[in-house]
Amino acid sequence: MDTVLAIVIVLATVLAMEGVAWSSHKYIMHGFGWGWHRDHHERHDRFFEKNDLYALVGAAMSISMFALGSPLIMGAQAWWPGTWIGLGVLFYGVIYTLVHDGLVHQRWFRYVPNRGYAKRLVQAHKLHHATQGKEGGVSFGFVFARDPAVLKQELKAQRERGIAVLREAVE
Ligand SMILES: [Zn+2]
Ligand SMILES: [Zn+2]
């Protein structure tokens, strides 16, 4: 088993997970899965949110992949890439919890970046929270963020077309 190949699989999985997170956030969590995501978009003072169940879904994906890759569990049927895909999903989970829960929502620490890509990530996700309800919205990814100025234009266009209701004015 090649080390370089294993590293490539881990990195490719982390990248792919941003796509999985983006599409499931946009089409599932803001779609039929809104019931679990809704409290993340509402003000409250509880520590846990129903939305955290989605993090458990991610953990289950990682654990399933580790299980598929494990000869202890799967015997001769073990599928070796499973271990590295599971590790990539785990890394994505760590990045998600540091960036989204930590940096943006200050769940674990308080640090407000005032420049660079970290600032852009925070601004972009704050703009994700600028809409009311599940309709419309921008910036469904967690690791790649578009220019906040462009996102604001998109939000204004959505409001004008009646696609989204904004919580507050986006200047
Ligand atoms: Zn959302
Ligand atoms: Zn959020």
JSON list of N, CA and C in Angstrom, two decimals, residues 57-84:
[
{"chain": "A", "resi": 57, "resn": "VAL", "atom": "N", "xyz": [-24.36, 12.68, 11.60]},
{"chain": "A", "resi": 57, "resn": "VAL", "atom": "CA", "xyz": [-24.45, 11.99, 10.31]},
{"chain": "A", "resi": 57, "resn": "VAL", "atom": "C", "xyz": [-23.06, 11.93, 9.67]},
{"chain": "A", "resi": 58, "resn": "GLY", "atom": "N", "xyz": [-22.33, 13.05, 9.75]},
{"chain": "A", "resi": 58, "resn": "GLY", "atom": "CA", "xyz": [-20.96, 13.09, 9.22]},
{"chain": "A", "resi": 58, "resn": "GLY", "atom": "C", "xyz": [-20.07, 12.09, 9.94]},
{"chain": "A", "resi": 59, "resn": "ALA", "atom": "N", "xyz": [-20.19, 12.02, 11.27]},
{"chain": "A", "resi": 59, "resn": "ALA", "atom": "CA", "xyz": [-19.39, 11.08, 12.06]},
{"chain": "A", "resi": 59, "resn": "ALA", "atom": "C", "xyz": [-19.72, 9.64, 11.66]},
{"chain": "A", "resi": 60, "resn": "ALA", "atom": "N", "xyz": [-21.01, 9.37, 11.41]},
{"chain": "A", "resi": 60, "resn": "ALA", "atom": "CA", "xyz": [-21.43, 8.02, 11.01]},
{"chain": "A", "resi": 60, "resn": "ALA", "atom": "C", "xyz": [-20.83, 7.66, 9.65]},
{"chain": "A", "resi": 61, "resn": "MET", "atom": "N", "xyz": [-20.74, 8.66, 8.73]},
{"chain": "A", "resi": 61, "resn": "MET", "atom": "CA", "xyz": [-20.13, 8.42, 7.42]},
{"chain": "A", "resi": 61, "resn": "MET", "atom": "C", "xyz": [-18.66, 8.03, 7.59]},
{"chain": "A", "resi": 62, "resn": "SER", "atom": "N", "xyz": [-17.96, 8.77, 8.47]},
{"chain": "A", "resi": 62, "resn": "SER", "atom": "CA", "xyz": [-16.54, 8.50, 8.70]},
{"chain": "A", "resi": 62, "resn": "SER", "atom": "C", "xyz": [-16.35, 7.11, 9.32]},
{"chain": "A", "resi": 63, "resn": "ILE", "atom": "N", "xyz": [-17.15, 6.81, 10.34]},
{"chain": "A", "resi": 63, "resn": "ILE", "atom": "CA", "xyz": [-17.03, 5.52, 11.03]},
{"chain": "A", "resi": 63, "resn": "ILE", "atom": "C", "xyz": [-17.33, 4.36, 10.06]},
{"chain": "A", "resi": 64, "resn": "SER", "atom": "N", "xyz": [-18.36, 4.53, 9.20]},
{"chain": "A", "resi": 64, "resn": "SER", "atom": "CA", "xyz": [-18.70, 3.47, 8.24]},
{"chain": "A", "resi": 64, "resn": "SER", "atom": "C", "xyz": [-17.54, 3.20, 7.30]},
{"chain": "A", "resi": 65, "resn": "MET", "atom": "N", "xyz": [-16.87, 4.30, 6.87]},
{"chain": "A", "resi": 65, "resn": "MET", "atom": "CA", "xyz": [-15.73, 4.13, 5.96]},
{"chain": "A", "resi": 65, "resn": "MET", "atom": "C", "xyz": [-14.58, 3.41, 6.66]},
{"chain": "A", "resi": 66, "resn": "PHE", "atom": "N", "xyz": [-14.30, 3.80, 7.92]},
{"chain": "A", "resi": 66, "resn": "PHE", "atom": "CA", "xyz": [-13.25, 3.10, 8.69]},
{"chain": "A", "resi": 66, "resn": "PHE", "atom": "C", "xyz": [-13.61, 1.61, 8.83]},
{"chain": "A", "resi": 67, "resn": "ALA", "atom": "N", "xyz": [-14.89, 1.33, 9.06]},
{"chain": "A", "resi": 67, "resn": "ALA", "atom": "CA", "xyz": [-15.33, -0.05, 9.21]},
{"chain": "A", "resi": 67, "resn": "ALA", "atom": "C", "xyz": [-15.11, -0.84, 7.92]},
{"chain": "A", "resi": 68, "resn": "LEU", "atom": "N", "xyz": [-15.47, -0.19, 6.77]},
{"chain": "A", "resi": 68, "resn": "LEU", "atom": "CA", "xyz": [-15.27, -0.85, 5.47]},
{"chain": "A", "resi": 68, "resn": "LEU", "atom": "C", "xyz": [-13.80, -1.18, 5.21]},
{"chain": "A", "resi": 69, "resn": "GLY", "atom": "N", "xyz": [-12.92, -0.32, 5.73]},
{"chain": "A", "resi": 69, "resn": "GLY", "atom": "CA", "xyz": [-11.48, -0.50, 5.48]},
{"chain": "A", "resi": 69, "resn": "GLY", "atom": "C", "xyz": [-10.82, -1.44, 6.48]},
{"chain": "A", "resi": 70, "resn": "SER", "atom": "N", "xyz": [-11.56, -1.88, 7.49]},
{"chain": "A", "resi": 70, "resn": "SER", "atom": "CA", "xyz": [-10.95, -2.65, 8.57]},
{"chain": "A", "resi": 70, "resn": "SER", "atom": "C", "xyz": [-11.04, -4.17, 8.38]},
{"chain": "A", "resi": 71, "resn": "PRO", "atom": "N", "xyz": [-9.88, -4.86, 8.30]},
{"chain": "A", "resi": 71, "resn": "PRO", "atom": "CA", "xyz": [-9.89, -6.33, 8.19]},
{"chain": "A", "resi": 71, "resn": "PRO", "atom": "C", "xyz": [-10.50, -6.97, 9.45]},
{"chain": "A", "resi": 72, "resn": "LEU", "atom": "N", "xyz": [-10.41, -6.28, 10.60]},
{"chain": "A", "resi": 72, "resn": "LEU", "atom": "CA", "xyz": [-10.99, -6.81, 11.84]},
{"chain": "A", "resi": 72, "resn": "LEU", "atom": "C", "xyz": [-12.50, -6.96, 11.72]},
{"chain": "A", "resi": 73, "resn": "ILE", "atom": "N", "xyz": [-13.13, -5.99, 11.02]},
{"chain": "A", "resi": 73, "resn": "ILE", "atom": "CA", "xyz": [-14.59, -6.00, 10.89]},
{"chain": "A", "resi": 73, "resn": "ILE", "atom": "C", "xyz": [-15.01, -6.71, 9.62]},
{"chain": "A", "resi": 74, "resn": "MET", "atom": "N", "xyz": [-14.31, -6.43, 8.52]},
{"chain": "A", "resi": 74, "resn": "MET", "atom": "CA", "xyz": [-14.73, -6.93, 7.21]},
{"chain": "A", "resi": 74, "resn": "MET", "atom": "C", "xyz": [-14.03, -8.22, 6.79]},
{"chain": "A", "resi": 75, "resn": "GLY", "atom": "N", "xyz": [-12.98, -8.62, 7.54]},
{"chain": "A", "resi": 75, "resn": "GLY", "atom": "CA", "xyz": [-12.22, -9.81, 7.14]},
{"chain": "A", "resi": 75, "resn": "GLY", "atom": "C", "xyz": [-11.58, -9.62, 5.78]},
{"chain": "A", "resi": 76, "resn": "ALA", "atom": "N", "xyz": [-11.65, -10.64, 4.96]},
{"chain": "A", "resi": 76, "resn": "ALA", "atom": "CA", "xyz": [-11.01, -10.59, 3.64]},
{"chain": "A", "resi": 76, "resn": "ALA", "atom": "C", "xyz": [-11.71, -9.60, 2.70]},
{"chain": "A", "resi": 77, "resn": "GLN", "atom": "N", "xyz": [-12.96, -9.22, 3.07]},
{"chain": "A", "resi": 77, "resn": "GLN", "atom": "CA", "xyz": [-13.70, -8.26, 2.25]},
{"chain": "A", "resi": 77, "resn": "GLN", "atom": "C", "xyz": [-13.29, -6.81, 2.50]},
{"chain": "A", "resi": 78, "resn": "ALA", "atom": "N", "xyz": [-12.37, -6.59, 3.46]},
{"chain": "A", "resi": 78, "resn": "ALA", "atom": "CA", "xyz": [-11.97, -5.21, 3.78]},
{"chain": "A", "resi": 78, "resn": "ALA", "atom": "C", "xyz": [-11.53, -4.47, 2.52]},
{"chain": "A", "resi": 79, "resn": "TRP", "atom": "N", "xyz": [-11.97, -3.24, 2.42]},
{"chain": "A", "resi": 79, "resn": "TRP", "atom": "CA", "xyz": [-11.66, -2.41, 1.24]},
{"chain": "A", "resi": 79, "resn": "TRP", "atom": "C", "xyz": [-10.72, -1.31, 1.70]},
{"chain": "A", "resi": 80, "resn": "TRP", "atom": "N", "xyz": [-9.39, -1.48, 1.43]},
{"chain": "A", "resi": 80, "resn": "TRP", "atom": "CA", "xyz": [-8.39, -0.61, 2.06]},
{"chain": "A", "resi": 80, "resn": "TRP", "atom": "C", "xyz": [-8.62, 0.89, 1.89]},
{"chain": "A", "resi": 81, "resn": "PRO", "atom": "N", "xyz": [-9.11, 1.39, 0.72]},
{"chain": "A", "resi": 81, "resn": "PRO", "atom": "CA", "xyz": [-9.28, 2.86, 0.63]},
{"chain": "A", "resi": 81, "resn": "PRO", "atom": "C", "xyz": [-10.25, 3.41, 1.68]},
{"chain": "A", "resi": 82, "resn": "GLY", "atom": "N", "xyz": [-11.12, 2.52, 2.20]},
{"chain": "A", "resi": 82, "resn": "GLY", "atom": "CA", "xyz": [-12.10, 2.97, 3.19]},
{"chain": "A", "resi": 82, "resn": "GLY", "atom": "C", "xyz": [-11.46, 3.69, 4.37]},
{"chain": "A", "resi": 83, "resn": "THR", "atom": "N", "xyz": [-10.32, 3.17, 4.84]},
{"chain": "A", "resi": 83, "resn": "THR", "atom": "CA", "xyz": [-9.62, 3.78, 5.98]},
{"chain": "A", "resi": 83, "resn": "THR", "atom": "C", "xyz": [-9.25, 5.23, 5.67]},
{"chain": "A", "resi": 84, "resn": "TRP", "atom": "N", "xyz": [-8.73, 5.45, 4.46]},
{"chain": "A", "resi": 84, "resn": "TRP", "atom": "CA", "xyz": [-8.22, 6.79, 4.10]},
{"chain": "A", "resi": 84, "resn": "TRP", "atom": "C", "xyz": [-9.37, 7.73, 3.77]}
]
